[in-house]
Structure formats: C-alpha cells, structure tokens
Amino acid sequence: MKVKDIMKQAHVVDKDISFGEAAKIMSSSNIGSLIVVAEKKMIGIVTASDILECFGKEGNVSGIMKQKIVTVESKEDIDVALELMKKNKIKHLPVVDEGNLAGIIAMTDIAEHADELEGEFLVS
C-alpha cells in the first residue's frame, strides 16, 4: 500500500495565527497537526501537543512550530512513512509530490488501515 492511498488533506495555516486560532481549527476539523506556511512555502508543522504546552499563553504558531520538517513522497510505501516516523519520533508526516505539499499522514491513519496492511511489511 502506498502513502497516497491513505494520506489525508493537510490543513495549512499562516505563521502568524494565534495558539487559540490553531486550537480551534484542530478541534473543529478533528485533526492533530497543521502545516505552517509563509509566502506559500511550508516552513513548519505544529501539533496538538505543541498547542497544549502553550495553553493559557499568548503567541503565534511560528514561535512553537517545528521547523525541521520531515516529509515523505506520496508514491512511497507505507513502511517508508512508518520508518521515518519511528526514526524521527514523530506522529504526523507531511506528504509531498515533487516537492509540493500533497497531504499528510498520521500514525493514526496507519493504525486505521492495520488490517489492510497486515503482512505487507515487518516492523522491527
């Protein structure tokens, strides 16, 4: 199974939105991460965990986002995405197509397809 088969739409936000606005978007969309952009370029990722750490504080997502963005190509097998998540200790992985944002895959997306993936790869 390929990453593109189970990836979901990535939610993109401007670097200047507040923690509160980011939390509202995540809550209303039932998602765990947002891709942060500036001038249409992906510059970071912010997760629900990042937002929770800032509960009660004021600020913008640009101050808490992870700037080191690990990505996976949409054409890759799911095991490649899983290995990247494991190696980098992350749960959300932006998916790219020729360098352009195509979607996102989360550990929960992989778990939801566990039955279909059974036997496709071995996790060490």
Short mmCIF file of C-alpha atoms in Angstrom, two decimals:
data_model
loop_
_atom_site.label_atom_id
_atom_site.label_comp_id
_atom_site.label_asym_id
_atom_site.label_seq_id
_atom_site.Cartn_x
_atom_site.Cartn_y
_atom_site.Cartn_z
CA MET A 1 0.00 0.00 0.00
CA LYS A 2 1.26 3.47 -0.88
CA VAL A 3 1.25 6.63 1.22
CA LYS A 4 -1.06 8.30 -1.32
CA ASP A 5 -3.65 5.58 -0.67
CA ILE A 6 -4.26 6.64 2.93
CA MET A 7 -2.98 10.22 3.20
CA LYS A 8 -5.44 12.91 4.17
CA GLN A 9 -5.81 16.55 3.25
CA ALA A 10 -3.26 18.72 5.03
CA HIS A 11 -4.59 21.79 6.80
CA VAL A 12 -2.42 24.81 6.12
CA VAL A 13 -2.20 27.94 8.28
CA ASP A 14 -0.29 31.19 8.17
CA LYS A 15 2.67 31.55 10.53
CA ASP A 16 1.00 34.47 12.29
CA ILE A 17 -2.16 32.75 13.57
CA SER A 18 -2.51 32.57 17.34
CA PHE A 19 -2.37 29.47 19.50
CA GLY A 20 -6.10 29.85 20.12
CA GLU A 21 -6.96 30.05 16.43
CA ALA A 22 -4.81 26.98 15.74
CA ALA A 23 -6.53 25.07 18.54
CA LYS A 24 -9.97 25.97 17.15
CA ILE A 25 -9.02 24.77 13.66
CA MET A 26 -7.65 21.49 15.02
CA SER A 27 -10.70 20.94 17.20
CA SER A 28 -13.32 21.77 14.57
CA SER A 29 -11.54 19.72 11.90
CA ASN A 30 -10.71 16.83 14.25
CA ILE A 31 -7.03 16.88 13.29
CA GLY A 32 -3.78 16.70 15.23
CA SER A 33 -1.48 18.92 13.20
CA LEU A 34 -1.27 21.97 10.98
CA ILE A 35 1.25 22.80 8.28
CA VAL A 36 2.60 26.32 8.77
CA VAL A 37 3.30 28.38 5.66
CA ALA A 38 4.77 31.74 4.76
CA GLU A 39 4.54 33.10 1.22
CA LYS A 40 3.08 29.75 0.06
CA LYS A 41 6.15 27.88 1.34
CA MET A 42 5.98 25.16 4.01
CA ILE A 43 8.06 26.42 6.94
CA GLY A 44 6.95 24.25 9.84
CA ILE A 45 4.46 21.94 11.48
CA VAL A 46 2.56 22.44 14.72
CA THR A 47 0.79 19.64 16.58
CA ALA A 48 -1.96 19.49 19.16
CA SER A 49 0.71 18.61 21.74
CA ASP A 50 2.59 21.81 20.89
CA ILE A 51 -0.61 23.82 21.34
CA LEU A 52 -1.42 22.15 24.67
CA GLU A 53 2.00 23.12 26.03
CA CYS A 54 1.06 26.77 25.39
CA PHE A 55 -2.36 26.59 26.99
CA GLY A 56 -3.23 29.92 28.60
CA LYS A 57 -0.40 31.77 26.88
CA GLU A 58 -0.49 34.21 24.00
CA GLY A 59 1.57 33.92 20.87
CA ASN A 60 1.70 32.75 17.29
CA VAL A 61 2.31 29.28 15.92
CA SER A 62 5.57 30.46 14.34
CA GLY A 63 7.04 30.57 17.84
CA ILE A 64 6.27 26.94 18.66
CA MET A 65 6.28 25.16 15.31
CA LYS A 66 8.85 22.53 14.50
CA GLN A 67 10.97 23.99 11.73
CA LYS A 68 12.68 20.73 10.82
CA ILE A 69 10.05 19.24 8.55
CA VAL A 70 10.40 15.55 7.74
CA THR A 71 8.39 14.63 4.64
CA VAL A 72 7.57 11.53 2.62
CA GLU A 73 6.80 11.22 -1.09
CA SER A 74 3.23 10.16 -1.90
CA LYS A 75 4.48 7.30 -4.09
CA GLU A 76 6.40 5.65 -1.22
CA ASP A 77 5.23 2.51 0.53
CA ILE A 78 3.61 2.91 3.95
CA ASP A 79 6.57 1.19 5.61
CA VAL A 80 8.82 4.08 4.49
CA ALA A 81 6.49 6.57 6.21
CA LEU A 82 6.34 4.42 9.32
CA GLU A 83 10.13 4.15 9.46
CA LEU A 84 10.50 7.94 9.10
CA MET A 85 8.02 8.46 11.94
CA LYS A 86 9.83 5.97 14.12
CA LYS A 87 13.31 7.32 13.34
CA ASN A 88 12.31 10.95 13.94
CA LYS A 89 9.92 10.25 16.85
CA ILE A 90 7.00 12.00 15.16
CA LYS A 91 3.34 11.11 14.63
CA HIS A 92 2.48 13.41 11.70
CA LEU A 93 4.27 13.38 8.38
CA PRO A 94 3.61 15.85 5.56
CA VAL A 95 3.29 14.12 2.18
CA VAL A 96 4.87 15.73 -0.87
CA ASP A 97 4.63 15.20 -4.60
CA GLU A 98 7.69 16.50 -6.43
CA GLY A 99 8.40 18.86 -3.52
CA ASN A 100 4.86 20.23 -3.29
CA LEU A 101 2.58 19.56 -0.34
CA ALA A 102 0.09 16.84 -1.30
CA GLY A 103 -1.36 15.81 2.06
CA ILE A 104 -0.47 14.44 5.46
CA ILE A 105 -0.28 11.03 7.05
CA ALA A 106 -0.53 10.40 10.77
CA MET A 107 0.27 7.38 12.88
CA THR A 108 -3.49 7.06 13.48
CA ASP A 109 -4.10 6.84 9.71
CA ILE A 110 -1.71 3.90 9.52
CA ALA A 111 -3.35 2.27 12.54
CA GLU A 112 -6.79 2.63 10.93
CA HIS A 113 -5.54 0.57 7.98
CA ALA A 114 -3.71 -2.07 10.05
CA ASP A 115 -5.90 -4.92 8.78
CA GLU A 116 -5.22 -4.00 5.15
CA LEU A 117 -1.50 -3.59 5.82
CA GLU A 118 -1.08 -6.88 7.68
CA GLY A 119 1.66 -8.90 6.04
CA GLU A 120 2.89 -6.05 3.81
CA PHE A 121 5.90 -5.31 5.98
CA LEU A 122 7.58 -6.24 9.20
CA VAL A 123 8.18 -3.65 11.89
CA SER A 124 11.43 -4.18 13.73
#
